[in-house]
Structures are given as structure tokens and as C-alpha cells.
Short mmCIF file of C-alpha atoms and ligand atoms in Angstrom, two decimals:
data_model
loop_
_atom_site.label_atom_id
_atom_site.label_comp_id
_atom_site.label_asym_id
_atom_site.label_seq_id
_atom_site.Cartn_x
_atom_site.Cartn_y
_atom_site.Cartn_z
CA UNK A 1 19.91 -22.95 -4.82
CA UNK A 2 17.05 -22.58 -6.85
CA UNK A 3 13.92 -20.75 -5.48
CA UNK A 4 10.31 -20.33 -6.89
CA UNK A 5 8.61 -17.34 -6.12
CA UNK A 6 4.67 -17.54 -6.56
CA UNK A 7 3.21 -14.39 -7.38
CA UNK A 8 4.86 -11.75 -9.42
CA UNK A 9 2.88 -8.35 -8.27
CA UNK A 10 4.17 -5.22 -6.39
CA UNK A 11 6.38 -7.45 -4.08
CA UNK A 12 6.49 -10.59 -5.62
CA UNK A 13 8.45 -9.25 -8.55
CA UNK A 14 10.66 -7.05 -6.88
CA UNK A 15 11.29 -9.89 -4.31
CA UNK A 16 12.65 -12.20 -6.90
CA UNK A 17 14.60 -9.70 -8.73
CA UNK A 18 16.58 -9.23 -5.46
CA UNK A 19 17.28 -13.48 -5.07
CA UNK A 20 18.30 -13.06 -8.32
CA UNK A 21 20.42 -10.67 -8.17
CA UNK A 22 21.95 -12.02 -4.45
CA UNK A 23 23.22 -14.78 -6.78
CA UNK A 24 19.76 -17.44 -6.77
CA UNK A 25 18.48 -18.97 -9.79
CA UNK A 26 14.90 -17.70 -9.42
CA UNK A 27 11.98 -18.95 -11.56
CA UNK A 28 9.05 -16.27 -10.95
CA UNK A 29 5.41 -17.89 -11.02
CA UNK A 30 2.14 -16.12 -11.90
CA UNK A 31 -0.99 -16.96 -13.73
CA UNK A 32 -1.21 -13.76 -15.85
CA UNK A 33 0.27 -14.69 -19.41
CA UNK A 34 -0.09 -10.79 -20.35
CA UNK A 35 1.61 -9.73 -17.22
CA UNK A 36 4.57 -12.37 -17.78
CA UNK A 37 5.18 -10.92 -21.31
CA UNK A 38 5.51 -7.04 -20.16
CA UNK A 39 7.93 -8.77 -17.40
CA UNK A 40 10.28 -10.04 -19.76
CA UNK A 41 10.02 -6.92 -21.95
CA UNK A 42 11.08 -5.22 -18.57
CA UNK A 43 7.58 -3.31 -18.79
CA UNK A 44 6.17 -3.56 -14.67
CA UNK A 45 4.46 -0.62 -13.90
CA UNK A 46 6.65 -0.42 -10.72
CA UNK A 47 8.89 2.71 -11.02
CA UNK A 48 10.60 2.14 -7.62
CA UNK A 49 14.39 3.79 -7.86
CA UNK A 50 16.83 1.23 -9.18
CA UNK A 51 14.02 -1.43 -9.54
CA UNK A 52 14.02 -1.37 -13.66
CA UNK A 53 17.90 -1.59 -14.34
CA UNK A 54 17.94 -4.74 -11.52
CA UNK A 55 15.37 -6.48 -13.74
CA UNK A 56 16.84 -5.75 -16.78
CA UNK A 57 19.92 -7.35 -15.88
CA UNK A 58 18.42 -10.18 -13.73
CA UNK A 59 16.47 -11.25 -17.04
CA UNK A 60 19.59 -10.61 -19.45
CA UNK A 61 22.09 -12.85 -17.08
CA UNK A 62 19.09 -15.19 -17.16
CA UNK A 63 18.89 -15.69 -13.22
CA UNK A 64 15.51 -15.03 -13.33
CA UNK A 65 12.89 -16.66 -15.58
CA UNK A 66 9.32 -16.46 -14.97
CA UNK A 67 6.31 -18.67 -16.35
CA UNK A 68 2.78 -19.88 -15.73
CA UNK A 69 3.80 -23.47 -15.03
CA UNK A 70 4.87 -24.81 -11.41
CA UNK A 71 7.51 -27.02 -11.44
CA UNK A 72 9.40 -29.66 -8.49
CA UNK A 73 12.81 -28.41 -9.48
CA UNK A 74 12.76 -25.61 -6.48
CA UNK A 75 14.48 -25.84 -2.79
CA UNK A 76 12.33 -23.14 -1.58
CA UNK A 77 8.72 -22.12 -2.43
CA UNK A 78 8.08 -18.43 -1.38
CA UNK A 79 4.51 -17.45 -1.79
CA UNK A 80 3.72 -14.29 -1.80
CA UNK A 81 0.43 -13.30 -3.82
CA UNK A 82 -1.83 -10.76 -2.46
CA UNK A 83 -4.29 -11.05 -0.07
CA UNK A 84 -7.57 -8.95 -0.49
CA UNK A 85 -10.08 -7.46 1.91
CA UNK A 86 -13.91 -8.73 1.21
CA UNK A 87 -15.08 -4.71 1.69
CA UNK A 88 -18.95 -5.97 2.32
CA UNK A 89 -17.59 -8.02 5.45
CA UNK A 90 -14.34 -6.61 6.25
CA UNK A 91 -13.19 -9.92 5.93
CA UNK A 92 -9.84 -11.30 4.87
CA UNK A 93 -10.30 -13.21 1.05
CA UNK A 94 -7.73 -15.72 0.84
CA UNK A 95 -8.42 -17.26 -2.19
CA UNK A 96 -5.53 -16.39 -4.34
CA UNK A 97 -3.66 -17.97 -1.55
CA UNK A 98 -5.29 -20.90 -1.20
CA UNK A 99 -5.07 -21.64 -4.58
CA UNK A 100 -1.39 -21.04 -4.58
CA UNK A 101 -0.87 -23.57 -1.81
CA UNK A 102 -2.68 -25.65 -3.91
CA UNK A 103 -0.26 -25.62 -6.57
CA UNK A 104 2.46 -25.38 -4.92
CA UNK A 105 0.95 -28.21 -2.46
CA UNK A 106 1.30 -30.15 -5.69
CA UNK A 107 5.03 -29.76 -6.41
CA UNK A 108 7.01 -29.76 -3.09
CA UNK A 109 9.35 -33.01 -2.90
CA UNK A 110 10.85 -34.23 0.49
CA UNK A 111 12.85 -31.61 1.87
CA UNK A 112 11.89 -28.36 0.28
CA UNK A 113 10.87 -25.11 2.75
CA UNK A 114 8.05 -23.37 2.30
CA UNK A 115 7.70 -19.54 3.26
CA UNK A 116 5.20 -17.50 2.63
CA UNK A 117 4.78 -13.83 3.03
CA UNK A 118 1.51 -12.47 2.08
CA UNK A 119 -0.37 -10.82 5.26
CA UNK A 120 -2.61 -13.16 6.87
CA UNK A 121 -5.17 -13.37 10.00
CA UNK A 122 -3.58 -15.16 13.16
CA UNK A 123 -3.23 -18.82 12.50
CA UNK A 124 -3.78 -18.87 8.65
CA UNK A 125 -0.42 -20.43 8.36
CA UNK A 126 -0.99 -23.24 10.56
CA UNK A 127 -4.51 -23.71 10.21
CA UNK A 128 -5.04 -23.45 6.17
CA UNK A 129 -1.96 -23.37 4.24
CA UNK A 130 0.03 -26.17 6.11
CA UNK A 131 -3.45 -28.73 5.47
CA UNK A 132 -3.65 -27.91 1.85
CA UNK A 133 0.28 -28.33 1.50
CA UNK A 134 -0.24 -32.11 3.16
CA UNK A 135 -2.83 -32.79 1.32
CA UNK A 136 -2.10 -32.33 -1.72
CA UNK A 137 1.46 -33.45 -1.44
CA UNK A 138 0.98 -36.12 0.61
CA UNK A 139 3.86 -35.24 2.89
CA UNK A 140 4.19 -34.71 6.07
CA UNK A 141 5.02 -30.92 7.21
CA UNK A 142 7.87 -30.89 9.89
CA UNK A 143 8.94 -34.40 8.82
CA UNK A 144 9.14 -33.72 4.96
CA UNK A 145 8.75 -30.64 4.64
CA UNK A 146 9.17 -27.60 6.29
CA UNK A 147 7.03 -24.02 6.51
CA UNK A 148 7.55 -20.60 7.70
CA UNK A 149 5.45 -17.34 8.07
CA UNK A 150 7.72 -14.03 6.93
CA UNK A 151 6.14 -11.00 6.50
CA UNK A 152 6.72 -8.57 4.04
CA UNK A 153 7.57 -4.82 5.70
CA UNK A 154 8.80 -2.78 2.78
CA UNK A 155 7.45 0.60 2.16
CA UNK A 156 5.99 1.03 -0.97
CA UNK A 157 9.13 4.06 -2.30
CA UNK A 158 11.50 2.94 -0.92
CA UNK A 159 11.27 -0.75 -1.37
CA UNK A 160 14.08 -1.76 -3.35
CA UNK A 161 16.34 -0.31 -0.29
CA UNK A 162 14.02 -1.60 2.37
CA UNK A 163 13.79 -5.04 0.87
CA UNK A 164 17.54 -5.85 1.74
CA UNK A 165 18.29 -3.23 4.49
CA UNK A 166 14.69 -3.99 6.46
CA UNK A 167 14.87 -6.74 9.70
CA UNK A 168 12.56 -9.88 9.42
CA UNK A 169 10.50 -11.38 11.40
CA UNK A 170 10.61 -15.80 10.94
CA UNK A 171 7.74 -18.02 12.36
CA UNK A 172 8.29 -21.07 11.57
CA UNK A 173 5.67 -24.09 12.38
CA UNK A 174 8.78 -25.17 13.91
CA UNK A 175 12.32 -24.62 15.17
CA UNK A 176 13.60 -26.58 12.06
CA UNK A 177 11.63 -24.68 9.29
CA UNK A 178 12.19 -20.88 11.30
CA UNK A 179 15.98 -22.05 11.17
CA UNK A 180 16.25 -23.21 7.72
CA UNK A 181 13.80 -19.90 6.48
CA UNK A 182 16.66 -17.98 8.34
CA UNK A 183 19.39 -19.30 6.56
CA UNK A 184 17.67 -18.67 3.39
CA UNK A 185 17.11 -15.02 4.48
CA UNK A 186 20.46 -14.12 5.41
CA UNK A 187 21.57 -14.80 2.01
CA UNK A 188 20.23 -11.02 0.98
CA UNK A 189 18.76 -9.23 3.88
CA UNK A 190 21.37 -7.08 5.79
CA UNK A 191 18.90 -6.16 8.82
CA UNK A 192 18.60 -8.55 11.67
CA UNK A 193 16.11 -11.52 11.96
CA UNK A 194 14.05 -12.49 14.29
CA UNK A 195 12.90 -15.88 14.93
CA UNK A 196 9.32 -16.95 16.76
CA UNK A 197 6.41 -19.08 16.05
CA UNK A 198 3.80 -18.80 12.88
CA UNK A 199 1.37 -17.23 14.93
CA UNK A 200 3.10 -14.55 16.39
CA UNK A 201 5.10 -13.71 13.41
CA UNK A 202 1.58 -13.05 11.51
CA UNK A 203 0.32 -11.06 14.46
CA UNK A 204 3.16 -8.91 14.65
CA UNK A 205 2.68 -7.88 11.24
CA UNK A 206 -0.77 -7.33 11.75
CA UNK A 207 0.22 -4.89 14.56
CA UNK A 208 3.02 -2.96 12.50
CA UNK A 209 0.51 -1.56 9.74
CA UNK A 210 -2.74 -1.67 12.52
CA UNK A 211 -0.07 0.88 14.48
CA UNK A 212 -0.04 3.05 11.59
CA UNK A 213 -3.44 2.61 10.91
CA UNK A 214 -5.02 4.08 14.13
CA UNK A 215 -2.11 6.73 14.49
CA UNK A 216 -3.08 8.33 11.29
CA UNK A 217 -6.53 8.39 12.61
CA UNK A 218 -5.68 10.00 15.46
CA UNK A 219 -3.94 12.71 13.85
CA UNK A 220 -6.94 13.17 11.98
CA UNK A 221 -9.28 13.31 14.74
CA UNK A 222 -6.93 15.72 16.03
CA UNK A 223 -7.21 17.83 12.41
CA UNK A 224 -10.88 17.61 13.05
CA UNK A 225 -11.53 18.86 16.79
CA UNK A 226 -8.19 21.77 15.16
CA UNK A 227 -11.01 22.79 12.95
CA UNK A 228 -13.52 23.10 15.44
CA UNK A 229 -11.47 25.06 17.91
CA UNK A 230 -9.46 27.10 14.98
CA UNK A 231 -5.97 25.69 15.51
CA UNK A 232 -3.49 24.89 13.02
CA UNK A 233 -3.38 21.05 13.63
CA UNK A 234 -0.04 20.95 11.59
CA UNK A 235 1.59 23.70 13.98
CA UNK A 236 0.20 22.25 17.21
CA UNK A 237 1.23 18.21 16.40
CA UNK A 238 5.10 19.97 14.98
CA UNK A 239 5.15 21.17 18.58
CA UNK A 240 3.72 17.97 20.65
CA UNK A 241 6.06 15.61 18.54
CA UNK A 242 9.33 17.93 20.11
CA UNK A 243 8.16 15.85 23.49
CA UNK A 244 10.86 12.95 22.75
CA UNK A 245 8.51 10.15 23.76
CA UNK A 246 5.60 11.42 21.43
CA UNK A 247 4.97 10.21 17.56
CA UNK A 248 2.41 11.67 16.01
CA UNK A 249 1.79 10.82 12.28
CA UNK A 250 0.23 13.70 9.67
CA UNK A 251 -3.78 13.88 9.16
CA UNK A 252 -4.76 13.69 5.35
CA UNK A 253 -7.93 13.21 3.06
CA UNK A 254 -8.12 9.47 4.25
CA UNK A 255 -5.83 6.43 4.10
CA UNK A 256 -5.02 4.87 1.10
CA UNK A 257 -2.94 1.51 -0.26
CA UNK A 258 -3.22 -2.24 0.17
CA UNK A 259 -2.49 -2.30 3.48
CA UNK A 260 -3.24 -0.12 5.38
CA UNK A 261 -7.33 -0.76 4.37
CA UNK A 262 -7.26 -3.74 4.80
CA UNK A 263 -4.54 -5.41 7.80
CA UNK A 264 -6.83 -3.69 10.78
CA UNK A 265 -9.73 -5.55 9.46
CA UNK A 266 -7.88 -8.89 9.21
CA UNK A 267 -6.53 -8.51 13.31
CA UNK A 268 -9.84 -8.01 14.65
CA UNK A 269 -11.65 -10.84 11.99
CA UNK A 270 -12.07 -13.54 15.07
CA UNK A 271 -12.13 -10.44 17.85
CA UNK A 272 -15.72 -8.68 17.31
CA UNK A 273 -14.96 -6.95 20.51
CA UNK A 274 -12.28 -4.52 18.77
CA UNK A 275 -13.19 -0.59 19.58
CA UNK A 276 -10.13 1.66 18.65
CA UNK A 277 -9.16 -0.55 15.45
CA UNK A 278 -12.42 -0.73 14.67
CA UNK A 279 -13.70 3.35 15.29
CA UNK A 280 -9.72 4.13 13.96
CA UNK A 281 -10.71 2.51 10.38
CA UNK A 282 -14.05 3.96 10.53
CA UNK A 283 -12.44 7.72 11.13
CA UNK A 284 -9.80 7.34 7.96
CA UNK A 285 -12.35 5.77 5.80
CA UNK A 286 -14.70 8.88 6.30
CA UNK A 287 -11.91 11.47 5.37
CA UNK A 288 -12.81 11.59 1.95
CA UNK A 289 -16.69 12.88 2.94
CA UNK A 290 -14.84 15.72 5.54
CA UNK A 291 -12.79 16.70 2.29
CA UNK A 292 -16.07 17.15 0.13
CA UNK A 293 -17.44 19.19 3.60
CA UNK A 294 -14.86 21.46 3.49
CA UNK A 295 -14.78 22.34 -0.15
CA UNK A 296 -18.88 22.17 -0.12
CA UNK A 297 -17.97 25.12 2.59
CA UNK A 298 -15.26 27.14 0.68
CA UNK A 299 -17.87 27.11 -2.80
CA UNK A 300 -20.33 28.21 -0.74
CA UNK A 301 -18.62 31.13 0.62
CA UNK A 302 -17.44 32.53 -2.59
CA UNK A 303 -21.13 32.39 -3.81
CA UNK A 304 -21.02 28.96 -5.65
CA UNK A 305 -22.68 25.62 -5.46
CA UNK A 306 -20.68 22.32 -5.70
CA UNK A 307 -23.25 20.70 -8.15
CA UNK A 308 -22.69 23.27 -10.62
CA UNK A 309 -19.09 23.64 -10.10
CA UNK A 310 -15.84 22.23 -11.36
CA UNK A 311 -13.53 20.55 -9.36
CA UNK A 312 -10.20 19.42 -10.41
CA UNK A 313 -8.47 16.51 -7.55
CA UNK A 314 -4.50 16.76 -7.47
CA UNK A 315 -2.96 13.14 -7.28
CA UNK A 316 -4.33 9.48 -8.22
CA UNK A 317 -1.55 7.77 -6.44
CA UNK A 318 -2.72 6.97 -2.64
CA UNK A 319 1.14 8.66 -0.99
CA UNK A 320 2.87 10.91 -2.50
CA UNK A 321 5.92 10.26 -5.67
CA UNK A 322 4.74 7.03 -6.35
CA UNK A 323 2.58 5.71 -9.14
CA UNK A 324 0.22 3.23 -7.35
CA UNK A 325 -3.40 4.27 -7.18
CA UNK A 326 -4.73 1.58 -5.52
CA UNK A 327 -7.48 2.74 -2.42
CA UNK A 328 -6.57 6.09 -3.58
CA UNK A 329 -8.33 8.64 -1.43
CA UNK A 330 -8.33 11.19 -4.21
CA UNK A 331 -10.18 8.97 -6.19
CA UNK A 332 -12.80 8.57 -3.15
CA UNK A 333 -13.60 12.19 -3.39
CA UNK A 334 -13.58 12.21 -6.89
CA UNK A 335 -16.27 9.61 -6.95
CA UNK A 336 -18.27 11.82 -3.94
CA UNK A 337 -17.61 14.93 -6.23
CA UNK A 338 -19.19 13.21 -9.17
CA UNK A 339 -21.84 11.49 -7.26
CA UNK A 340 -22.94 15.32 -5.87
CA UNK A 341 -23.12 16.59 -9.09
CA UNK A 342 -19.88 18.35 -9.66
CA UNK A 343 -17.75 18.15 -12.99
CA UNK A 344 -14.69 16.81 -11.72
CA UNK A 345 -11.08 16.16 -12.91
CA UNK A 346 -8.00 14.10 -11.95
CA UNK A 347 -4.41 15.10 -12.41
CA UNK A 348 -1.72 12.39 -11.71
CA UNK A 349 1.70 12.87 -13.67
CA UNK A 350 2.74 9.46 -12.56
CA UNK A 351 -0.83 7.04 -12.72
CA UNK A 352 -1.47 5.83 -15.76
CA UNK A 353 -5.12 4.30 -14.89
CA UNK A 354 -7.23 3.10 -12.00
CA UNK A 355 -10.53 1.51 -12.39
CA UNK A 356 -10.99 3.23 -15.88
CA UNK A 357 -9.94 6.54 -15.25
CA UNK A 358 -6.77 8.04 -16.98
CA UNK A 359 -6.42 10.88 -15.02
CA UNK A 360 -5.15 13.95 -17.07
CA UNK A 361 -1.47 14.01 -17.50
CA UNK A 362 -0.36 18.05 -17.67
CA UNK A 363 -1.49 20.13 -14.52
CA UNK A 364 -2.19 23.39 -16.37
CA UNK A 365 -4.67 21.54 -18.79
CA UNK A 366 -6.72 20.50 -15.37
CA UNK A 367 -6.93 23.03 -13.75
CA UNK A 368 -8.79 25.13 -16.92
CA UNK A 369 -11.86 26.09 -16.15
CA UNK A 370 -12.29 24.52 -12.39
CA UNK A 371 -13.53 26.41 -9.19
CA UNK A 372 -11.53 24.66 -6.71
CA UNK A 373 -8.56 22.46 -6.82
CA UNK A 374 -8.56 20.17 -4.04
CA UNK A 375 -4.43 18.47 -3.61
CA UNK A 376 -4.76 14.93 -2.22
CA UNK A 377 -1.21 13.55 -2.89
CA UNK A 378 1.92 14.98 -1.52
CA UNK A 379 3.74 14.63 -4.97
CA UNK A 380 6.55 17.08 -5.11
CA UNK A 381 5.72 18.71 -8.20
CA UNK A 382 2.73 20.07 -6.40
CA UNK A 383 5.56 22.05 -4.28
CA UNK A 384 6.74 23.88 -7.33
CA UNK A 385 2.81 24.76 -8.91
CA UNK A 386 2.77 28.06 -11.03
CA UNK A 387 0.09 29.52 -9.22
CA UNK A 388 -0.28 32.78 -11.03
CA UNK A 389 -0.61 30.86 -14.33
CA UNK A 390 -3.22 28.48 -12.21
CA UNK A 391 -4.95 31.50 -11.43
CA UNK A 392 -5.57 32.85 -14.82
CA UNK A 393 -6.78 29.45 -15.86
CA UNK A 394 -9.43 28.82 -12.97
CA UNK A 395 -12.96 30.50 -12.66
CA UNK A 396 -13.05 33.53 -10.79
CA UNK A 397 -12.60 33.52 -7.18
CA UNK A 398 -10.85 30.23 -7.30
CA UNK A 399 -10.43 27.74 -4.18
CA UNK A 400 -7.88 25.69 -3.43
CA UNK A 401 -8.50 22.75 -0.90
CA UNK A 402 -5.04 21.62 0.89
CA UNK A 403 -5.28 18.17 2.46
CA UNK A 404 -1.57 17.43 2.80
CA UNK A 405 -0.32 20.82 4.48
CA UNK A 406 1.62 21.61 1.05
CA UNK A 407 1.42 24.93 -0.23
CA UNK A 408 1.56 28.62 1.28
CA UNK A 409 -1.46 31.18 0.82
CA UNK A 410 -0.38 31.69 -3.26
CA UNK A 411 -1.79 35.13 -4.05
CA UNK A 412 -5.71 35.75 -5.02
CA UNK A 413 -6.82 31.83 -3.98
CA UNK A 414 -8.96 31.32 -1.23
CA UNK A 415 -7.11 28.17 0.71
CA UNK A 416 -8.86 26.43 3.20
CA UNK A 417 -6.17 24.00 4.71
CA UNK A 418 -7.44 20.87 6.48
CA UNK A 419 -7.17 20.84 9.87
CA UNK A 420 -6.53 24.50 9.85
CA UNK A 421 -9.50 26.23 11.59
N1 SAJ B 1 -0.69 8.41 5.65
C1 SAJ B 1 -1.26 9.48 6.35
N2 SAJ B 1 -0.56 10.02 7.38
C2 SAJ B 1 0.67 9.56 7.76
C3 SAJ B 1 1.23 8.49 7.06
C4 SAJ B 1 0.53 7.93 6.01
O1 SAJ B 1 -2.38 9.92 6.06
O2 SAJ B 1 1.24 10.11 8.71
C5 SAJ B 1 -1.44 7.78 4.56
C6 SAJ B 1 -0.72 7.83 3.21
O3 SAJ B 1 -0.93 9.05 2.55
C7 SAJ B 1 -1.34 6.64 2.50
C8 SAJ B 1 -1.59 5.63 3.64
O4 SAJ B 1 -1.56 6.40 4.82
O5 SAJ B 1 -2.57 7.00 1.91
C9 SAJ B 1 -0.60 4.50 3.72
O6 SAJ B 1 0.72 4.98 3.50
P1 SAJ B 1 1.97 4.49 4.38
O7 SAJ B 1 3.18 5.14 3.85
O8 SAJ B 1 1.68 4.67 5.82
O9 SAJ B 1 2.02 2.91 4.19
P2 SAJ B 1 2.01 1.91 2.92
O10 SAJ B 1 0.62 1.34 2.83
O11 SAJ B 1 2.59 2.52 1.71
O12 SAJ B 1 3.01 0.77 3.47
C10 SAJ B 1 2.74 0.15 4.73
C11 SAJ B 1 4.03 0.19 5.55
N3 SAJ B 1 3.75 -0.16 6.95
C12 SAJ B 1 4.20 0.58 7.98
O13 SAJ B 1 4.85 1.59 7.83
C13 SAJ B 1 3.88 0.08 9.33
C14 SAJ B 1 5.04 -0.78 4.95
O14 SAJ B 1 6.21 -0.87 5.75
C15 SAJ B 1 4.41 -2.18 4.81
O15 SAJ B 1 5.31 -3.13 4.28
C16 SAJ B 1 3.24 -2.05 3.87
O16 SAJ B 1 2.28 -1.16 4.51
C17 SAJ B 1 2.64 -3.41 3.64
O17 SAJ B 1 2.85 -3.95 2.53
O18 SAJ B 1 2.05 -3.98 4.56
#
């Protein structure tokens, strides 16, 4: 069987290095001619565990080739570029998609399946992919073809493990094209799949990362009203989640990632009536200003001004021991420290760049100089932080701002925790 896979990016390429590897001929598609060379040089960006050596191999046995030309010699057409939020509508911008149905639209033959994966709003599948797809094939779907939603569910860490190990959910625009996406799914993914229709397959993904969306801004509500009434939220949430029916997720300086940012907005598109999606995205999104607040707060009470001060952010990458940056909240509060006058700095031992910025590779080099430290990412070499050489590096009276519940008090800092009141 030989499988196309449109779109090589964070789960695009690791998608196709797994067909390859489950025995497929796979020929990876994507536009970006700079991006295919560092692919076939085994240079990705993506440091998942075991990712690298997969590739390596894929590429040497030669089942996987990529290119910027479509071709008709596929079975199966997986599509799975990304799909963006438009931030000034909080709108779903589906161009990149549309573009690839296009061209894919263009190759199909009688026959083929179609599945594609990127997160959509409720009836994208059905309503705009499956038209272009006709149209510019000229076939038939259902009779000539056949299409299926399948969402994508790994977790960015662990995805290599989670792309084989994780269920699926199958929507098919019909019981054919659900049953034939099945059988090509089974030929790598251990957990169990599902099968339903297009439309509920792309709401239930909607729901999965909406879930975690308006947890996480619950728990930092929760960190908020902790402040106010001087509990340790951290404490008080370890306690309520020994009640076996309750879940609640950790508050932090705001919600970064692809996903996260953007799915919530893409449920609610054709529902203006939302309320808790819509106040839940509103809460995470204004994290970033309650971080500046409290370190605004801490300056202040050792004498010191945050325009004139210097403030060094720990971690680029939006979670913890991984190297993507993208909606990273410590880069939010870097911007609002800049933007308020401060002189600020960002470590990251694992980002190389975002949106310019190279953050500043060795920790101790920093931290010289700064007032406050402010950690943003739970990377684990934060856990193991010489703080008595920190010290001697800082300003006087230092501060050190802990959004992710990391560290202990470390000797002569002043540590204001959030959600610790
Ligand atoms: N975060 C918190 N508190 C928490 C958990 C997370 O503040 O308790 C923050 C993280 O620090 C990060 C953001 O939320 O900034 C998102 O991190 P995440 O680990 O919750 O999720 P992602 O965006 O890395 O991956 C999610 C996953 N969805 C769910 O767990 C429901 C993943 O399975 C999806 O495949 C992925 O979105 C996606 O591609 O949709």
C-alpha cells in the first residue's frame, strides 16, 4: 500500500515516519523546499524520544520519500496540515487546508480514501473538503471515492508512544469510507477505534482539548481567589483531587501550544451563545498580565520598580521538556515585561528561536544582573537550579516568581509562588 501524507509539520512528519516504519511505502508532501531538505538530512526540529533514529532509518530503507510534487500513485491521501486560529476573530483559518484538498482534489483516482486529520469546526469535512475533492476531481465521493474525519490526539512528549498506543476516533461520510479508514488504521495503532459519523468525530475532538482548556482555567481561577484568601492553591487542589471522582488540572502563567488556543474558539465559531468556553479562554489568556501583577508586587516590596528593573523569564517552550515555543506564555510576559519598561531576558536550554528571539542558552549567564527571575516552564533542569550561585549573580534582594509550583523557599530569595497567598 502506498500512502501520501500531505503536510510534513509536528504531526505530519512523525505520522508518516510511523506508516513507514509499520511497513507502508510513504511519500511525505509539503510545499517547503527548505524544510524537505533538513528532512532528508534528518534535521526536524522535533526532539520527541525515539523520533530521530525512526526517521533516520525510515529515509535510509527508503520507505519514506518526501517531495513538493503530488502525485496519483497513492491508495490513501492523509491530510494533515495545520489549521490556524484568525486571533482578531477567533476564527478558524482553513486555508492551508483548503488548498491541500485542492491538490489533492486533483490527484485522487477511483477508489482511493481520503482521511484527514487536522482539527476542524463541526461539519468542515462534509461541508468544504468533500466539495473541493468533487470538484476538482470530478468524482463522486461515496461512489468513487471515499473520506473520513480522524483526529489527531497525541500529546506533544510523548507522541511517538501515543501515536501507536493512543485509540482513534473514525467518521467517515459514510459506513464504507469509516470502514475502509479503519482498516487502514489498524495497520499501526494498537489502541481501539471507534467508528461514527464526520461530524461527530470532529466534535469530539473539539471537546477533548475544549475539556482541558476550561479545566486549566478553573484551576487557575481557583489559584486566583487562593491568593485572595491566602491558601496554597497547590496544597488545597492535592487534597480535593484525593476525592476519587474529582480531576483537577494545575494553574500556571497561561496556556500555551497549538491547541489548546485555538480548538475552544473553533467549537463555539457557529455558537455565539458559548459562556464557560468562552470566559474559560478569556481567564488563561489573561494569566500572563496576573504574572506581571505579581512580580510588579514582589519589586515593589523590596523597594524596586519594574521599569527600571531586570527580569530574566525561565522557559520559551509553552510545557515543560519539550522544545516547541509556539503560544508560549513565557514569551507573553516577556513581551508585557518589555512593553512596561523592564530589561528582560529569556532562558530556554531546549528553544532555539521563536518569532526572532534566541533566548539565552546557559542559565547562570541569565540570570546576571536580574532582579527577579520569573520560571514559566516546568523543565526539569529548573528542579536542580544552583541557587546559591543564582544568588550571587542577581541584584540584591533578588525575587523569584514561581508559576509552575517548582522550587522550595532556596535561601535569601524572596519567592512569591502563584496561587500561594
Ligand atoms: N497546562 C496547564 N495546566 C495543566 C495542564 C496543562 O497550565 O494542568 C498548560 C501547559 O503548560 C501548556 C498548555 O496547557 O501551556 C497545553 O498543554 P497540554 O499538555 O495540556 O496540551 P498540548 O497542547 O501539548 O496537547 C493537547 C493534548 N490534548 C489533551 O490532552 C486533551 C493532546 O492530546 C492533543 O493531541 C493536542 O492538544 C492536539 O494536538 O490537539
Amino acid at each position: 500500500m502506498r500512502v501520501t501524507v500531505v503536510g510534513l509539520g509536528y504531526i505530519g512528519l512523525p505520522t508518516s515516519v510511523i506508516l513507514a516504519s509499520a511497513g507502508m511505502n510513504v511519500y511525505g508532501y509539503d510545499v517547503r523546499e527548505e524544510h524537505l531538505n533538513n528532512i532528508r538530512q534528518g534535521r526536524t526540529g522535533i526532539t520527541e524520544k525515539g523520533f530521530s533514529e525512526k526517521l533516520k532509518e525510515v529515509l535510509d530503507k527508503g520507505l519514506l520519500t518526501v517531495g513538493n510534487t503530488l502525485d496519483g500513485g497513492s491508495d490513501v491521501y492523509l491530510i494533515v496540515v495545520s489549521t490556524s486560529l484568525d486571533k482578531e476573530k477567533n476564527e478558524m483559518d482553513i486555508r492551508a487546508l483548503t488548498e491541500a484538498s485542492y491538490d489533492v482534489g486533483r490527484v485522487i483516482k477511483r477508489g482511493d480514501l481520503v482521511i484527514v486529520e487536522s482539527t476542524v469546526c463541526v461539519g468542515t469535512t462534509e461541508g468544504i473538503i468533500k466539495p473541493i475533492l468533487e470538484k476538482t476531481s470530478g468524482l463522486s465521493c461515496r461512489k468513487d471515492f471515499y473520506l473520513a474525519f480522524c483526529p489527531e490526539r497525541v500529546l506533544p512528549g510523548d507522541l511517538i508512544r501515543e501515536l501507536i498506543s493512543n485509540d482513534r476516533i473514525i467518521g467517515g461520510v459514510d459506513r464504507t469510507s469509516s470502514e475502509l479508514a479503519k482498516g487502514f488504521y489498524e495497520k499501526f495503532v494498537q489502541g481501539k477505534i471507534y467508528l461514527t459519523d464526520a461530524r461527530t468525530a470532529e466534535m469530539a475532538k473539539l471537546i477533548e482539548n475544549t475539556y482541558r482548556a476550561v479545566n486549566i482555567a478553573l484551576a487557575n481561577e481557583l489559584a486566583l481567589i487562593a491568593e485572595h484568601t491566602g491558601v496554597d492553591v497547590h496544597e488545597a487542589i492535592r487534597l480535593a483531587n484525593t476525592h476519587p471522582r474529582v480531576h483537577v488540572h494545575n494553574p500556571g502563567p497561561g496556556v500555551g501550544g497549538y491547541c489548546l488556543t485555538k480548538d475552544p474558539w473553533f467549537l463555539i465559531q457557529n455558537f455565539k451563545g458559548s459562556r464557560i468556553i468562552r470566559d474559560a479562554m478569556r481567564i488563561n489568556a489573561e494569566m500572563p498580565d496576573h504574572v506581571i501583577a505579581i512580580t510588579e508586587r514582589g519589586l515593589k516590596r523590596l523597594g524596586k520598580m519594574l521599569s527600571t528593573s531586570r527580569v530574566c523569564v525561565l522557559g520559551l517552550a509553552y510545557k515543560g521538556n519539550i522544545s516547541d515555543p509556539r503560544e508560549s506564555p513565557g514569551y507573553e510576559i516577556y513581551l508585557r515585561l518589555k512593553m512596561m519598561g523592564a530589561d528582560a531576558v529569556i532562558h530556554d536550554p531546549l528553544v532555539n528561536e521563536y518569532m526572532g528571539y534566541s533566548p539565552v542558552k546557559d542559565v547562570y549567564e541569565a540570570v546576571k544582573g536580574c532582579d527577579a527571575v520569573i520560571l514559566a516552564t516546568e523543565h526539569d533542569c529548573y528542579l536542580t537550579l544552583d541557587w546559591e550561585r543564582i544568588k550571587k549573580l542577581m541584584n540584591p534582594d533578588p525575587l523569584v516568581i514561581d508559576t509552575k509550583n517548582m522550587i522550595r523557599q532556596p535561601p535569601g530569595f524572596y519567592v512569591k509562588k502563584l496561587g500561594a497567598g
